[in-house]
Amino acid sequence: AQSVAQPEDQVNVAEGNPLTVKCTYSVSGNPYLFWYVQYPNRGLQFLLKYITGDNLVKGSYGFEAEFNKSQTSFHLKKPSALVSDSALYFCAVSAWGLTGGGNKLTFGTGTQLKVEL
Amino acid sequence: GAGVSQTPSNKVTEKGKYVELRCDPISGHTALYWYRQSLGQGPEFLIYFQGTGAADDSGLPNDRFFAVRPEGSVSTLKIQRTERGDSAVYLCASSFEGLDTDTQYFGPGTRLTVL
């Protein structure tokens, strides 16, 4: 069975500083990894995904993520944080369903990012 | 274009009642997913449709939960004899084909409160 761990419940960073939100995963087979962001009372918005190829993936709003196979990690990064980046971030891994196919996502518990002036 | 929409946005019901939650996926997406998000947790998979058929319902917690997608577009999640533990945000997502590399696009969710 696949799993995702987000070891930090909350990350605090000053505006303008770089940010990192950590994610590690466990999956049999090829890992397909996703980051989503959730603003209060709203659904999840897709940020980026890793399927194959370059280990550094670039996504929306200046975010990027680095896939590290040996460390089974997929950390989310941004060079310069904005106050508007404050939200709840979820890492997820896709696993081909055992019955009938389809990529059901397994999510981590989320990391609350707080960017302060 | 229009994203995934869900109605109602909020539903308050009493223990033991029946509820229906609706999801309208992105046009042209053949795959549709339901997830449930409890407070302080990440979303948990409930059921996956490919077209009209439920290809994977392994996440449904018990037989009080049922979902349909009769015409391969709109889906309805049905919960019978609701319990307080069913209170959560129910999220719907759709993707183009349902491949494990496809991006799932989520709706805003329905917040269900069972009193």
XYZ file of C-alpha atoms in Angstrom:
232
model
C 0.000 0.000 0.000
C 1.156 3.504 -0.744
C 1.591 6.239 1.845
C 2.669 9.857 2.139
C 4.202 11.615 5.121
C 4.320 15.340 5.713
C 6.376 15.599 8.884
C 5.604 19.244 9.645
C 2.131 20.353 10.681
C 3.110 23.976 10.208
C 5.910 25.905 8.535
C 6.541 29.563 9.289
C 8.629 31.741 7.009
C 9.203 35.450 6.526
C 8.088 37.053 3.285
C 10.911 37.130 0.779
C 12.681 34.138 2.290
C 12.836 30.737 0.598
C 10.372 28.108 1.751
C 10.408 24.321 1.820
C 7.496 22.031 2.620
C 8.605 18.453 3.118
C 7.061 15.260 1.753
C 8.212 11.650 1.747
C 6.413 8.753 0.136
C 6.202 4.990 -0.001
C 4.844 3.225 -3.076
C 5.490 0.082 -5.038
C 6.255 0.693 -8.668
C 6.766 4.069 -10.297
C 5.866 7.013 -8.082
C 3.642 9.687 -9.541
C 3.657 12.617 -7.130
C 1.477 15.675 -6.819
C 1.254 18.872 -4.789
C -2.030 20.636 -4.126
C -2.835 23.813 -2.193
C -6.029 24.462 -0.246
C -7.239 27.900 0.741
C -9.875 28.260 3.494
C -13.301 26.947 2.497
C -12.114 26.071 -0.970
C -11.226 22.890 -2.796
C -7.762 21.714 -3.682
C -5.873 23.523 -6.413
C -3.259 21.658 -8.424
C 0.282 23.065 -8.204
C 2.556 20.577 -9.930
C 3.326 16.913 -10.512
C 6.230 14.590 -11.129
C 5.746 11.807 -13.639
C 9.174 11.139 -15.122
C 12.222 12.956 -16.428
C 13.838 15.994 -14.817
C 13.875 15.714 -11.029
C 13.104 19.421 -10.644
C 9.496 20.143 -11.524
C 8.204 23.669 -11.980
C 4.593 24.535 -11.295
C 2.112 27.311 -10.718
C 2.734 30.540 -8.789
C 6.539 30.127 -8.789
C 6.505 26.837 -6.896
C 8.800 23.966 -7.735
C 9.466 20.538 -6.285
C 12.465 18.260 -6.260
C 12.026 14.533 -6.695
C 14.666 12.444 -4.924
C 14.310 8.731 -5.557
C 16.998 7.585 -3.133
C 15.446 9.564 -0.281
C 11.864 8.894 -1.465
C 11.133 12.591 -1.102
C 9.286 15.232 -3.068
C 9.786 18.516 -1.247
C 7.940 21.646 -2.362
C 10.018 24.813 -2.671
C 9.750 28.459 -3.578
C 12.707 30.854 -3.768
C 10.858 33.855 -2.328
C 7.708 33.445 -0.231
C 4.711 35.779 -0.380
C 2.126 36.444 2.314
C -0.478 35.252 -0.206
C 1.197 31.812 -0.243
C -0.182 31.186 3.251
C -2.410 28.133 2.906
C -2.623 24.390 3.534
C -0.428 22.267 1.279
C -0.970 18.603 0.484
C 1.391 16.116 -1.066
C -0.157 13.098 -2.793
C 0.942 9.938 -4.545
C -0.933 8.166 -7.304
C -1.365 4.429 -7.308
C -2.988 2.364 -9.948
C -6.073 0.908 -8.390
C -6.042 -2.741 -7.516
C -9.493 -3.143 -9.032
C -10.452 -1.623 -12.323
C -7.663 0.888 -12.682
C -7.759 4.618 -12.080
C -5.315 6.746 -10.179
C -6.741 7.142 -6.720
C -4.621 9.625 -4.827
C -3.262 9.012 -1.354
C -2.712 12.275 0.491
C -0.533 13.358 3.366
C -2.065 15.074 6.365
C -1.149 18.519 5.081
C 1.235 21.276 6.115
C -0.009 24.719 7.071
C 2.270 27.355 5.586
C 2.297 30.752 7.258
C 4.188 33.562 5.597
C 4.634 36.652 7.728
C 5.709 40.174 6.921
C -13.455 26.854 -18.959
C -15.714 25.785 -16.145
C -14.186 23.724 -13.402
C -15.679 21.011 -11.244
C -18.801 22.181 -9.450
C -20.484 20.677 -6.400
C -23.859 21.304 -4.840
C -24.850 22.106 -2.214
C -21.859 23.883 -0.750
C -23.176 23.194 2.744
C -25.625 20.593 3.988
C -26.885 20.274 7.539
C -28.968 17.243 8.364
C -30.128 15.248 11.337
C -28.853 11.863 12.348
C -30.676 9.114 10.491
C -31.646 11.214 7.477
C -30.786 10.573 3.827
C -28.623 13.014 1.840
C -27.515 13.419 -1.743
C -24.446 15.323 -2.858
C -23.979 16.308 -6.468
C -20.856 16.692 -8.596
C -20.614 18.160 -12.096
C -17.190 17.354 -13.582
C -15.180 19.209 -16.189
C -16.712 18.660 -19.597
C -15.010 15.843 -21.473
C -13.458 14.221 -18.419
C -14.269 10.533 -18.343
C -12.911 9.843 -14.864
C -14.636 11.069 -11.707
C -13.574 10.607 -8.088
C -15.115 11.173 -4.680
C -12.999 11.869 -1.621
C -13.845 12.662 1.982
C -11.848 15.123 4.059
C -12.263 15.107 7.799
C -11.085 17.995 9.939
C -7.307 18.176 10.107
C -6.808 15.344 7.641
C -5.987 14.934 4.004
C -8.665 13.773 1.581
C -9.393 10.047 1.579
C -10.487 8.166 -1.517
C -14.055 6.877 -1.646
C -14.934 5.818 -5.186
C -13.797 6.157 -8.804
C -15.940 6.160 -11.946
C -14.756 5.547 -15.459
C -17.671 6.586 -17.630
C -20.890 5.315 -16.109
C -19.396 2.468 -14.118
C -17.874 2.452 -10.657
C -14.458 1.003 -11.421
C -13.210 1.117 -7.842
C -15.439 1.565 -4.780
C -12.942 0.198 -2.283
C -12.932 3.421 -0.258
C -16.637 3.493 0.593
C -16.765 2.994 4.375
C -19.917 0.867 4.489
C -23.115 0.051 2.624
C -24.798 3.291 3.725
C -22.724 5.031 1.069
C -23.554 4.707 -2.597
C -22.746 6.714 -5.718
C -24.040 6.816 -9.261
C -23.076 8.376 -12.563
C -25.858 7.273 -14.888
C -24.928 9.239 -18.003
C -21.189 9.393 -17.544
C -21.146 13.031 -16.500
C -22.870 14.239 -13.314
C -22.440 12.050 -10.269
C -24.435 11.814 -7.052
C -23.074 10.538 -3.763
C -25.860 9.154 -1.590
C -25.648 8.559 2.142
C -28.398 6.691 3.959
C -29.127 6.795 7.683
C -26.521 9.472 8.280
C -24.402 9.344 11.422
C -22.524 12.105 13.211
C -19.274 10.510 12.095
C -20.223 11.191 8.477
C -19.657 14.901 9.062
C -16.853 15.985 6.747
C -16.138 17.826 3.528
C -16.925 15.685 0.506
C -14.738 16.493 -2.465
C -15.271 15.549 -6.068
C -12.536 15.485 -8.692
C -12.342 14.685 -12.375
C -9.562 13.840 -14.775
C -9.343 13.359 -18.508
C -8.897 9.608 -18.733
C -8.229 8.254 -15.272
C -4.625 7.331 -15.959
C -2.262 7.280 -13.011
C -0.387 10.195 -14.549
C -3.485 12.341 -15.060
C -4.043 15.441 -12.975
C -7.205 15.397 -10.912
C -9.064 18.704 -10.685
C -11.102 19.221 -7.566
C -14.357 20.964 -6.880
C -14.937 23.270 -3.895
C -16.511 20.499 -1.855
C -19.726 19.983 0.084
C -19.490 20.453 3.833
C -21.827 17.917 5.446
C -22.806 18.375 9.071
C -24.835 15.674 10.779
C -26.447 16.858 14.004
